[in-house]
Coordinates of C-alpha atoms (C1' of nucleotides) in Angstrom, one line a residue:
Chain A
X1 CA -95.6 240.9 112.2
X2 CA -95.6 240.8 116.1
X3 CA -94.5 244.1 117.4
X4 CA -90.9 243.9 118.4
X5 CA -90.8 240.5 120.1
X6 CA -87.1 239.9 120.8
X7 CA -87.1 236.2 120.0
X8 CA -87.9 237.0 116.5
X9 CA -84.6 238.3 115.0
X10 CA -84.9 235.0 113.2
X11 CA -88.6 235.4 112.3
X12 CA -88.0 239.0 111.1
X13 CA -85.5 237.8 108.6
X14 CA -87.6 234.9 107.5
X15 CA -90.3 237.5 106.8
X16 CA -87.8 239.6 104.9
X17 CA -86.9 236.7 102.7
X18 CA -90.6 236.0 102.1
X19 CA -91.3 239.6 101.1
X20 CA -88.4 239.4 98.7
X21 CA -89.9 236.3 97.1
X22 CA -93.2 238.1 96.8
X23 CA -91.4 240.8 94.8
X24 CA -89.9 238.2 92.5
X25 CA -86.5 238.3 94.1
X26 CA -84.9 234.9 94.9
X27 CA -83.1 235.3 98.2
X28 CA -80.9 232.3 97.3
X29 CA -80.1 232.6 93.6
X30 CA -78.1 229.7 92.2
X31 CA -75.0 231.6 91.1
X32 CA -73.1 234.8 90.8
X33 CA -69.8 235.3 89.1
X34 CA -67.8 238.2 90.5
X35 CA -65.1 239.4 88.2
X36 CA -62.9 240.3 91.1
X37 CA -62.2 239.3 94.7
X38 CA -62.1 242.1 97.2
X39 CA -58.3 241.8 97.2
X40 CA -58.0 241.9 93.4
X41 CA -60.3 244.9 93.2
X42 CA -58.2 246.8 95.7
X43 CA -55.1 245.9 93.7
X44 CA -56.7 247.0 90.5
X45 CA -57.6 250.4 92.0
X46 CA -54.1 250.9 93.4
X47 CA -52.6 250.1 90.0
X48 CA -54.8 252.8 88.3
X49 CA -54.1 255.3 91.0
X50 CA -50.3 254.8 90.6
X51 CA -50.8 255.5 86.9
X52 CA -52.5 258.8 87.9
X53 CA -56.1 257.6 87.2
X54 CA -58.2 258.2 90.3
X55 CA -61.4 257.2 88.5
X56 CA -60.8 254.0 86.6
X57 CA -63.5 253.2 84.1
X58 CA -63.4 249.5 84.5
X59 CA -66.7 248.0 85.3
X60 CA -66.1 245.2 87.8
X61 CA -68.2 243.1 90.2
X62 CA -67.4 241.8 93.6
X63 CA -69.3 239.7 96.2
X64 CA -69.2 239.1 99.9
X65 CA -70.9 239.1 103.2
X66 CA -72.3 242.3 104.7
X67 CA -70.3 243.1 107.8
X68 CA -71.0 246.9 107.9
X69 CA -74.2 248.7 106.9
X70 CA -74.4 252.4 107.1
X71 CA -77.5 253.7 105.3
X72 CA -77.8 257.5 105.1
X73 CA -81.1 258.1 103.6
X74 CA -80.7 258.1 99.8
X75 CA -77.2 256.7 99.9
X76 CA -75.5 253.9 101.9
X77 CA -72.1 252.3 102.5
X78 CA -71.9 248.6 102.8
X79 CA -68.8 246.8 104.1
X80 CA -68.4 243.4 102.4
X81 CA -66.2 240.7 103.7
X82 CA -64.9 238.5 100.9
X83 CA -62.5 235.7 101.9
X84 CA -60.3 237.5 104.3
X85 CA -60.5 240.9 102.7
X86 CA -63.0 243.7 103.1
X87 CA -64.2 246.1 100.4
X88 CA -66.7 248.8 100.7
X89 CA -69.6 249.3 98.4
X90 CA -71.4 252.6 97.9
X91 CA -75.1 252.6 96.9
X92 CA -76.8 255.7 95.7
X93 CA -80.5 256.2 94.9
X94 CA -79.6 258.4 92.0
X95 CA -77.7 255.6 90.4
X96 CA -79.9 252.7 91.4
X97 CA -83.5 254.1 91.3
X98 CA -86.1 251.7 92.6
X99 CA -83.6 249.0 93.1
X100 CA -82.2 251.1 96.0
X101 CA -85.3 250.2 98.1
X102 CA -84.1 246.6 98.3
X103 CA -81.6 248.0 100.8
X104 CA -84.4 247.9 103.4
X105 CA -84.5 244.1 103.2
X106 CA -80.8 243.6 103.7
X107 CA -79.2 242.7 107.0
X108 CA -75.8 242.1 108.5
X109 CA -74.7 238.7 107.4
X110 CA -76.4 238.6 104.0
X111 CA -74.3 238.0 100.9
X112 CA -74.6 240.4 98.1
X113 CA -72.9 241.0 94.8
X114 CA -72.3 244.5 93.4
X115 CA -71.2 245.8 90.0
X116 CA -69.8 249.2 89.2
X117 CA -66.7 251.4 89.1
X118 CA -64.1 251.8 91.8
X119 CA -63.3 255.2 93.4
X120 CA -61.8 256.5 96.6
X121 CA -63.9 258.2 99.2
X122 CA -62.9 261.5 100.7
X123 CA -61.6 259.6 103.7
X124 CA -59.4 257.6 101.3
X125 CA -61.2 254.2 101.3
X126 CA -61.3 252.3 98.1
X127 CA -65.0 251.7 97.3
X128 CA -67.1 250.2 94.6
X129 CA -69.9 252.5 93.5
X130 CA -72.7 250.1 92.6
X131 CA -74.6 250.5 89.3
X132 CA -76.4 247.4 90.4
X133 CA -76.4 245.0 93.3
X134 CA -77.9 241.6 93.9
X135 CA -78.8 239.6 97.0
X136 CA -76.9 236.3 96.9
X137 CA -77.9 234.7 100.1
X138 CA -80.0 235.8 103.0
X139 CA -78.7 235.2 106.5
X140 CA -81.5 234.3 108.9
X141 CA -79.5 234.6 112.1
X142 CA -77.6 237.6 113.4
X143 CA -73.9 237.9 113.5
X144 CA -72.0 238.4 116.7
X145 CA -71.5 242.0 117.9
X146 CA -69.3 244.0 115.5
X147 CA -67.1 245.8 117.9
X148 CA -66.2 243.2 120.6
X149 CA -66.6 240.3 118.2
X150 CA -67.3 236.9 119.6
X151 CA -65.6 236.3 122.9
X152 CA -67.4 233.3 124.3
X153 CA -64.7 230.6 124.0
X154 CA -67.2 227.7 123.8
X155 CA -69.2 229.4 121.0
X156 CA -66.0 230.4 119.1
X157 CA -64.9 226.8 119.0
X158 CA -68.2 225.0 118.6
X159 CA -69.4 227.5 115.9
X160 CA -66.0 228.2 114.4
X161 CA -67.6 229.8 111.4
X162 CA -68.7 232.7 113.6
X163 CA -65.2 233.0 115.0
X164 CA -63.9 233.1 111.4
X165 CA -66.4 235.8 110.4
X166 CA -65.9 238.1 113.3
X167 CA -62.3 237.6 114.4
X168 CA -59.7 238.4 111.9
X169 CA -57.0 236.9 114.1
X170 CA -58.6 233.5 113.9
X171 CA -58.7 233.7 110.1
X172 CA -55.0 234.6 110.0
X173 CA -54.0 231.6 112.2
X174 CA -55.6 229.1 109.8
X175 CA -54.1 230.8 106.8
X176 CA -50.7 230.4 108.4
X177 CA -51.5 226.8 109.3
X178 CA -52.3 226.0 105.7
X179 CA -49.2 227.8 104.4
X180 CA -47.1 226.0 107.0
X181 CA -48.2 222.6 105.8
X182 CA -47.7 223.4 102.1
X183 CA -44.2 224.9 102.9
X184 CA -43.3 221.6 104.7
X185 CA -44.5 219.6 101.6
X186 CA -42.3 221.8 99.4
X187 CA -39.4 221.3 101.7
X188 CA -39.6 217.5 101.5
X189 CA -40.4 217.5 97.8
X190 CA -37.2 219.4 97.1
X191 CA -35.3 216.8 99.0
X192 CA -36.7 214.0 96.9
X193 CA -39.1 212.7 99.4
X194 CA -42.4 210.9 98.5
X195 CA -45.5 211.8 100.3
X196 CA -47.5 208.6 101.2
X197 CA -50.7 207.7 103.0
X198 CA -50.8 204.8 105.4
X199 CA -53.7 203.2 107.3
X200 CA -55.6 204.9 110.1
X201 CA -57.4 201.7 111.1
X202 CA -54.9 199.2 112.3
X203 CA -54.8 195.9 114.1
X204 CA -52.1 196.9 116.6
X205 CA -51.8 200.5 117.8
X206 CA -48.0 200.6 117.9
X207 CA -45.1 203.0 117.3
X208 CA -45.5 205.1 120.4
X209 CA -46.6 204.8 124.0
X210 CA -50.2 206.1 124.2
X211 CA -53.7 204.7 124.7
X212 CA -55.5 204.1 121.4
X213 CA -59.1 204.6 120.5
X214 CA -60.8 201.3 119.7
X215 CA -63.4 200.8 117.0
X216 CA -65.0 197.8 115.5
X217 CA -65.2 196.5 111.9
X218 CA -68.5 194.8 111.4
X219 CA -67.9 192.7 108.3
X220 CA -64.6 191.4 109.7
X221 CA -66.2 191.2 113.2
X222 CA -62.9 192.4 114.6
X223 CA -61.8 195.3 116.8
X224 CA -59.5 197.8 115.2
X225 CA -57.5 200.7 116.6
X226 CA -57.0 204.2 115.3
X227 CA -53.3 204.7 114.8
X228 CA -51.3 206.5 117.5
X229 CA -48.3 207.0 115.2
X230 CA -47.2 206.7 111.6
X231 CA -43.8 205.1 112.3
X232 CA -44.2 201.4 111.7
X233 CA -46.1 201.8 108.4
X234 CA -43.5 204.2 107.1
X235 CA -40.6 202.0 108.1
X236 CA -42.2 199.1 106.2
X237 CA -42.0 201.4 103.2
X238 CA -38.3 202.0 103.7
X239 CA -37.9 198.2 103.9
X240 CA -39.8 198.1 100.6
X241 CA -37.2 200.4 99.0
X242 CA -39.0 203.8 99.3
X243 CA -35.9 205.5 100.5
X244 CA -37.3 208.9 101.4
X245 CA -41.0 209.0 102.5
X246 CA -43.1 211.2 104.7
X247 CA -46.6 211.5 105.8
X248 CA -48.6 214.3 107.3
X249 CA -51.5 212.7 109.0
X250 CA -53.9 212.6 111.8
X251 CA -53.1 210.4 114.7
X252 CA -55.4 209.7 117.7
X253 CA -54.5 209.3 121.3
X254 CA -57.1 208.4 123.9
X255 CA -55.8 210.7 126.6
X256 CA -56.5 213.9 128.4
X257 CA -57.0 217.4 126.8
X258 CA -54.7 220.3 127.7
X259 CA -53.4 223.5 126.2
X260 CA -50.9 221.3 124.2
X261 CA -52.9 218.1 123.7
X262 CA -55.8 217.3 121.5
X263 CA -57.0 213.7 121.2
X264 CA -56.5 213.9 117.4
X265 CA -53.6 215.8 116.1
X266 CA -51.5 216.2 113.0
X267 CA -48.2 214.4 113.0
X268 CA -45.5 214.7 110.4
X269 CA -43.2 211.7 110.1
X270 CA -40.4 211.3 107.7
X271 CA -37.9 208.5 107.1
X272 CA -34.7 208.8 105.1
X273 CA -32.5 205.8 104.2
X274 CA -28.8 206.3 104.8
X275 CA -29.4 209.3 107.1
X276 CA -28.7 209.2 110.8
X277 CA -30.0 211.4 113.6
X278 CA -27.4 214.0 113.1
X279 CA -28.6 214.4 109.6
X280 CA -32.2 214.6 110.7
X281 CA -31.2 217.2 113.3
X282 CA -29.9 219.6 110.8
X283 CA -32.8 218.9 108.5
X284 CA -35.3 219.8 111.3
X285 CA -33.6 223.2 112.1
X286 CA -33.4 224.0 108.4
X287 CA -37.0 223.0 107.8
X288 CA -38.4 225.1 110.6
X289 CA -36.2 228.0 109.7
X290 CA -37.3 227.9 106.0
X291 CA -40.9 227.3 106.8
X292 CA -40.9 230.3 109.1
X293 CA -39.2 232.5 106.5
X294 CA -41.6 231.3 103.9
X295 CA -44.8 231.7 105.9
X296 CA -43.9 234.7 108.2
X297 CA -41.0 236.3 106.4
X298 CA -39.0 236.1 109.6
X299 CA -37.5 233.5 112.0
X300 CA -38.5 235.6 115.0
X301 CA -41.7 234.7 116.8
X302 CA -43.2 235.8 120.1
X303 CA -44.4 233.3 122.6
X304 CA -45.7 234.2 126.1
X305 CA -44.1 237.6 125.8
X306 CA -40.7 236.2 124.9
X307 CA -39.0 236.5 121.5
X308 CA -38.0 233.2 120.1
X309 CA -35.6 232.9 117.1
X310 CA -36.1 229.8 115.0
X311 CA -33.0 230.4 112.9
X312 CA -30.6 227.5 112.5
X313 CA -28.5 226.2 114.0
X314 CA -30.3 225.4 117.2
X315 CA -28.7 224.8 120.5
X316 CA -27.7 221.2 121.3
X317 CA -27.7 219.9 124.8
X318 CA -26.8 216.5 126.1
X319 CA -29.9 215.1 127.7
X320 CA -28.3 213.4 130.7
X321 CA -26.2 216.6 131.4
X322 CA -29.3 218.8 131.0
X323 CA -31.3 216.7 133.5
X324 CA -28.3 216.7 135.9
X325 CA -27.9 220.5 135.6
X326 CA -31.5 221.3 136.2
X327 CA -32.6 218.7 138.7
X328 CA -29.3 217.7 140.3
X329 CA -30.0 214.0 139.5
X330 CA -27.7 211.9 137.3
X331 CA -30.0 209.1 136.4
X332 CA -27.1 206.9 135.6
X333 CA -26.4 206.9 139.4
X334 CA -29.7 205.0 139.6
X335 CA -29.5 202.1 137.1
X336 CA -32.4 200.4 138.8
X337 CA -35.9 201.7 138.3
X338 CA -37.0 201.3 141.9
X339 CA -34.1 203.3 143.2
X340 CA -34.8 206.1 140.8
X341 CA -38.5 206.0 141.8
X342 CA -37.5 206.5 145.4
X343 CA -35.3 209.4 144.5
X344 CA -38.1 211.0 142.6
X345 CA -40.5 210.5 145.5
X346 CA -37.9 212.3 147.7
X347 CA -38.1 215.1 145.3
X348 CA -41.9 215.3 145.6
X349 CA -42.5 214.1 142.1
X350 CA -45.6 211.9 141.8
X351 CA -44.6 208.4 140.8
X352 CA -47.0 205.7 139.8
X353 CA -46.4 202.1 140.7
X354 CA -45.2 200.4 137.6
X355 CA -43.6 203.5 136.1
X356 CA -40.7 202.2 134.1
X357 CA -37.2 203.7 134.4
X358 CA -37.7 205.3 131.1
X359 CA -40.9 206.8 132.3
X360 CA -39.2 208.2 135.4
X361 CA -36.5 209.8 133.4
X362 CA -39.1 211.3 131.2
X363 CA -40.7 212.8 134.3
X364 CA -37.4 214.4 135.3
X365 CA -37.1 215.8 131.8
X366 CA -40.6 217.3 131.6
X367 CA -40.4 218.6 135.2
X368 CA -37.0 220.2 135.2
X369 CA -35.7 220.6 131.7
X370 CA -38.6 221.1 129.3
X371 CA -39.9 224.4 130.9
X372 CA -36.4 225.9 130.5
X373 CA -36.2 225.3 126.8
X374 CA -37.6 228.5 125.4
X375 CA -35.2 229.1 122.5
X376 CA -35.1 226.2 120.1
X377 CA -33.0 223.4 121.5
X378 CA -32.2 219.8 120.7
X379 CA -31.8 217.4 123.6
X380 CA -29.5 214.7 122.4
X381 CA -28.8 211.1 123.3
X382 CA -31.6 209.5 125.2
X383 CA -31.4 206.5 127.5
X384 CA -32.3 203.2 126.0
X385 CA -35.1 202.7 128.5
X386 CA -37.3 205.4 127.0
X387 CA -36.7 204.6 123.3
X388 CA -37.6 201.1 122.1
X389 CA -37.4 202.0 118.4
X390 CA -34.1 203.8 118.3
X391 CA -30.6 202.4 117.6
X392 CA -28.1 202.0 120.4
X393 CA -25.1 204.3 120.5
X394 CA -22.0 202.3 119.6
X395 CA -19.9 203.6 122.4
X396 CA -22.5 203.2 125.1
X397 CA -25.4 200.8 124.6
X398 CA -27.3 202.2 127.5
X399 CA -28.1 205.2 125.3
X400 CA -29.6 205.5 121.9
X401 CA -29.1 207.9 118.9
X402 CA -32.1 210.0 119.5
X403 CA -32.9 213.7 119.9
X404 CA -36.0 215.8 120.7
X405 CA -36.5 219.4 119.5
X406 CA -38.0 221.9 121.9
X407 CA -39.1 225.5 121.8
X408 CA -41.3 227.6 124.0
X409 CA -41.1 225.0 126.7
X410 CA -42.8 222.4 124.4
X411 CA -41.7 219.3 122.7
X412 CA -41.9 219.8 118.9
X413 CA -39.9 217.0 117.3
X414 CA -38.7 213.6 118.2
X415 CA -36.2 211.7 116.0
X416 CA -33.7 208.9 115.9
X417 CA -31.4 206.7 114.0
X418 CA -33.9 203.9 113.5
X419 CA -33.3 200.5 115.0
X420 CA -33.0 198.1 112.1
X421 CA -31.7 195.0 114.0
X422 CA -34.8 192.8 114.0
X423 CA -33.5 190.6 116.9
X424 CA -32.8 193.6 119.1
X425 CA -36.1 195.1 118.1
X426 CA -38.0 192.0 119.0
X427 CA -36.4 191.9 122.4
X428 CA -37.1 195.5 123.1
X429 CA -40.7 195.4 122.1
X430 CA -41.2 192.2 124.0
X431 CA -39.8 194.0 127.1
X432 CA -42.3 196.8 126.4
X433 CA -45.2 194.3 126.3
X434 CA -44.0 192.9 129.6
X435 CA -43.9 196.4 131.1
X436 CA -47.3 197.2 129.7
X437 CA -48.8 194.4 131.8
X438 CA -47.1 195.8 134.9
X439 CA -47.9 199.4 134.4
X440 CA -51.1 200.9 135.8
X441 CA -52.2 202.6 132.6
X442 CA -50.9 200.2 129.9
X443 CA -49.2 203.1 128.1
X444 CA -46.1 201.6 126.6
X445 CA -45.3 200.7 123.0
X446 CA -46.9 197.6 121.7
X447 CA -45.3 194.7 119.9
X448 CA -46.3 194.6 116.2
X449 CA -44.9 191.3 115.1
X450 CA -45.6 191.9 111.5
X451 CA -43.4 195.0 111.7
X452 CA -40.6 192.9 113.1
X453 CA -41.0 190.5 110.2
X454 CA -40.6 193.4 107.9
X455 CA -37.3 194.3 109.6
X456 CA -36.2 190.7 109.3
X457 CA -36.2 191.3 105.6
X458 CA -33.6 194.0 106.0
X459 CA -34.0 197.8 106.5
X460 CA -31.1 200.1 105.5
X461 CA -29.7 202.4 108.1
X462 CA -32.3 205.1 108.4
X463 CA -33.0 208.4 110.1
X464 CA -36.6 209.1 111.1
X465 CA -38.5 212.1 112.4
X466 CA -41.8 212.9 114.1
X467 CA -43.0 216.4 114.5
X468 CA -46.3 217.8 115.9
X469 CA -47.7 220.2 113.3
X470 CA -50.2 221.7 115.6
X471 CA -47.4 222.7 118.0
X472 CA -45.3 224.1 115.2
X473 CA -48.3 226.3 114.2
X474 CA -48.7 227.4 117.8
X475 CA -45.1 228.5 117.8
X476 CA -45.4 230.3 114.4
X477 CA -48.6 232.0 115.4
X478 CA -47.7 232.8 119.0
X479 CA -50.7 230.9 120.3
X480 CA -50.6 229.4 123.7
X481 CA -53.3 226.8 123.3
X482 CA -53.6 224.1 120.8
X483 CA -57.3 224.7 120.4
X484 CA -56.6 228.0 118.7
X485 CA -54.7 226.3 115.9
X486 CA -57.2 223.4 115.3
X487 CA -60.3 224.4 113.5
X488 CA -62.6 222.1 115.4
X489 CA -60.8 221.0 118.6
X490 CA -62.2 218.4 120.9
X491 CA -64.3 219.9 123.6
X492 CA -66.0 218.4 126.6
X493 CA -69.5 217.2 126.4
X494 CA -72.1 217.4 123.6
Chain B
rG1 C1' -61.0 212.8 137.9
rG2 C1' -59.3 217.0 141.9
rG3 C1' -59.0 222.4 143.0
rC4 C1' -60.4 227.5 141.6
rC5 C1' -63.6 230.8 138.5
rG6 C1' -67.8 231.5 135.6
rG7 C1' -73.2 230.8 133.0
rU8 C1' -78.0 237.5 133.1
rA9 C1' -81.2 240.2 126.0
rG10 C1' -78.9 237.9 119.5
rC11 C1' -73.5 239.7 121.0
rU12 C1' -70.2 242.2 124.9
rC13 C1' -71.1 243.0 129.9
rA14 C1' -73.0 245.5 134.8
rG15 C1' -76.3 244.2 138.9
rC16 C1' -75.6 240.1 143.9
rG17 C1' -82.1 239.8 149.2
rG18 C1' -87.0 244.4 147.5
rU19 C1' -89.9 242.7 141.7
rA20 C1' -84.4 243.3 135.3
rG21 C1' -80.0 247.1 133.3
rA22 C1' -76.2 249.5 129.6
rG23 C1' -73.7 249.5 124.8
rC24 C1' -74.0 247.1 120.1
rA25 C1' -77.6 244.4 117.2
rC26 C1' -83.1 244.7 116.1
rU27 C1' -87.9 247.7 114.8
rU28 C1' -89.9 252.8 113.1
rG29 C1' -88.6 257.7 111.3
rA30 C1' -84.7 261.5 109.5
rC31 C1' -80.2 261.9 106.7
rU32 C1' -76.7 261.4 99.0
rU33 C1' -68.8 260.3 100.7
rU34 C1' -69.8 257.0 105.8
rU35 C1' -65.6 254.4 108.9
rA36 C1' -67.9 251.4 115.9
rA37 C1' -71.8 256.9 110.9
rU38 C1' -75.1 260.3 113.4
rC39 C1' -80.0 262.0 115.5
rA40 C1' -85.1 260.8 117.5
rA41 C1' -88.5 257.0 119.3
rG42 C1' -89.5 251.6 120.7
rG43 C1' -89.5 246.2 122.6
rU44 C1' -85.5 243.1 124.1
rG45 C1' -85.2 238.2 129.0
rU46 C1' -87.5 230.6 131.5
rC47 C1' -81.2 235.9 135.0
rG48 C1' -77.9 227.5 133.0
rA49 C1' -81.7 223.5 135.4
rG50 C1' -84.1 221.5 139.7
rG51 C1' -85.0 221.8 144.9
rG52 C1' -84.6 224.6 149.6
rU53 C1' -84.4 229.1 153.1
rC54 C1' -87.2 233.7 153.2
rC55 C1' -93.0 237.9 153.5
rG56 C1' -89.9 238.2 149.0
rA57 C1' -84.4 234.9 145.4
rC58 C1' -80.9 236.8 139.5
rU59 C1' -78.8 237.6 144.4
rC60 C1' -78.3 233.0 150.1
rC61 C1' -78.0 227.3 150.6
rC62 C1' -78.0 222.2 148.3
rU63 C1' -77.9 219.0 143.9
rC64 C1' -77.2 218.7 138.9
rC65 C1' -75.8 220.4 133.7
rC66 C1' -72.4 223.3 130.7
rG67 C1' -67.8 226.0 130.1
rG68 C1' -62.9 228.3 131.3
rC69 C1' -58.3 228.0 134.0
rU70 C1' -55.2 224.7 136.7
rC71 C1' -53.1 219.9 138.6
rA72 C1' -52.5 214.8 137.1
rC73 C1' -51.7 211.3 132.0
rC74 C1' -50.0 212.0 127.0
rA75 C1' -46.8 215.0 122.0

RNA sequence: GGGCCGGUAGCUCAGCGGUAGAGCACUUGACUUUUAAUCAAGGUGUCGAGGGUCCGACUCCCUCCCGGCUCACCA
C-alpha cells in the first residue's frame, strides 16, 4: 500500500475489503436478520430494568451503521445508527477471541450486525455486549466529520443521504413531513373523502396562473404540459358524482426558486359537494390544528423566533379592509386597472405593463398584508379580478366567496366556493385568455374548454381547497426555507 | 436575470504578496466500561478554472464556473 497518500481514503478501504475477502469474509453478505431495532432493544432493556433486572438474559441482535468507534486495546465501543436511533455495542476480546481482530478492518460508515446481551455501562448507556458480530456492508467513502456534521449547503442537498446520516435535525424534519401527510390522509378519510389520482401530463395547463413545463409525447407527436394545479381534474370528478375527493400530488411551475418556492411542490386539493367556503374555512383550521397535535403534540410552533399558535379558530380579516388598513389603498376606489397601476407606481411598487387589476391587488396584498400575518389568519372575500374559478358573492358580484389562509407571513391555503355556472365560467376564462395575450409573462389561468363542458353537465354547489404541503411542513418544523423540507430540492446547475 | 458574500486536506475552518496551517477523519503503536475516549508518532492539498500584474500569487487584477443570501416572478 502506498504510504499515507491522502487521496486514498477510498483506496485504503478497497484494500480492507479485499483483505476481508482473502480471509473468507464477504464484505457484502446478502442478508442479516436483526431481532431488534435499536429503538426496540432500548425499550426491551428499559422494561427489564423497571422489573428490577439489570442484566437481562435475552440474546438479541441488532444492526446499523458505525457512527462512533472507540477501540481501547482489547475492548471497543461501537456506536451504531439504526434508522433514526443509536445503540452502542461493546466488543471484548475475552468474549470474541480471534473474531475480535476483525475490528481492525472496520471503519466509520460500515454496517455491522451484533448479537448478545444488553447491559448498562457504568456511565448509564444501554449497550449490547457482543458475543458475535458480522460485517454487513463495507463503506468505501468516509463520512462527514462527526462533531460539526455536514455544513456545506450544496453537499447537504445534493447528497442528502450524507445529511440524513450526520444531521439528526434533518432526519426529524422528514419524519414530521411523512407523519403530516398521513395525518392529513386520516383527517380526510374520517370525513368520508376519497383519495384520487389525476393526470400529471395534461393537454392544457390550467387551474392556476403559472408558467407550465412543456414536454413532448413521441407516439402522439404532441406537446403536453406538466400540471400546475389539481383543480380542474378534481372538479370533473365532483361533476361525476364523487362528492368528496382529495388528492395530494406534485404540481410543477416553471418559475423562480426562492425560500418558499420550489419548481415542483406538493399540493393538497380537496373538493366537497354541498360545502361552501365558510365550511372549508373551519375545516382548514381544524385540520391544521389536529395535524399539529397528532404530529407534534402541540399547536404551538416557533418560526423566525416567534411563537405561532395553530389552534382553531383562526383570525378572519376582510381582504379589502386589510389592504386598506396596511397600505392605505382601497382598491375599490380604483375600479380601472390603469388607475390602480398608476397609484401603485406612486407607491414605488414595481408594475409591469399588462398587469391585470387582479394582479395589482395581489401585489398590494403580498407587499403590505402578507408580511404582517404571522399568527394564522384567513383573508376573506377576494375581488373577482383575481379569482376566475370562484363563485361571485350574491350581495356584491365584484367579489367572490374566497379565502386564503396565512401564517408566518406565508400563504398556506387558498379556497373558495367553486364557480359552477358554466356560462359565467366560460366568460371568465375567456377573459383570462385575453389577458394572457396582453400580459408580458403569459401567467394567467388558461381556458380548458373540456372542463367547461364538464360544468355544462352540472356540478353541485361545492367548496374547494388548495394547500401547500411543503409550507405547512415548514411551519410545523420551524424551517425558514422550503429546501429544508424537500428531500431533493431543485438546485441551480448540474 | 441584478446586487452582496463565498469556493483552501475526506469534513469543519484559519491564513490574504515571501514558497501551505489547525481540529476531526486517516495510517502505525499503546490501552478490557468508553461517550467529541485518551496518549505517542506520521502523511494529508491542481488553495474552484483560465489568463494577467509581479523577482515571487492561495493572497492583487480580469474572465469564467459553482454555491449561498437578497431583489424581481410565482404558492
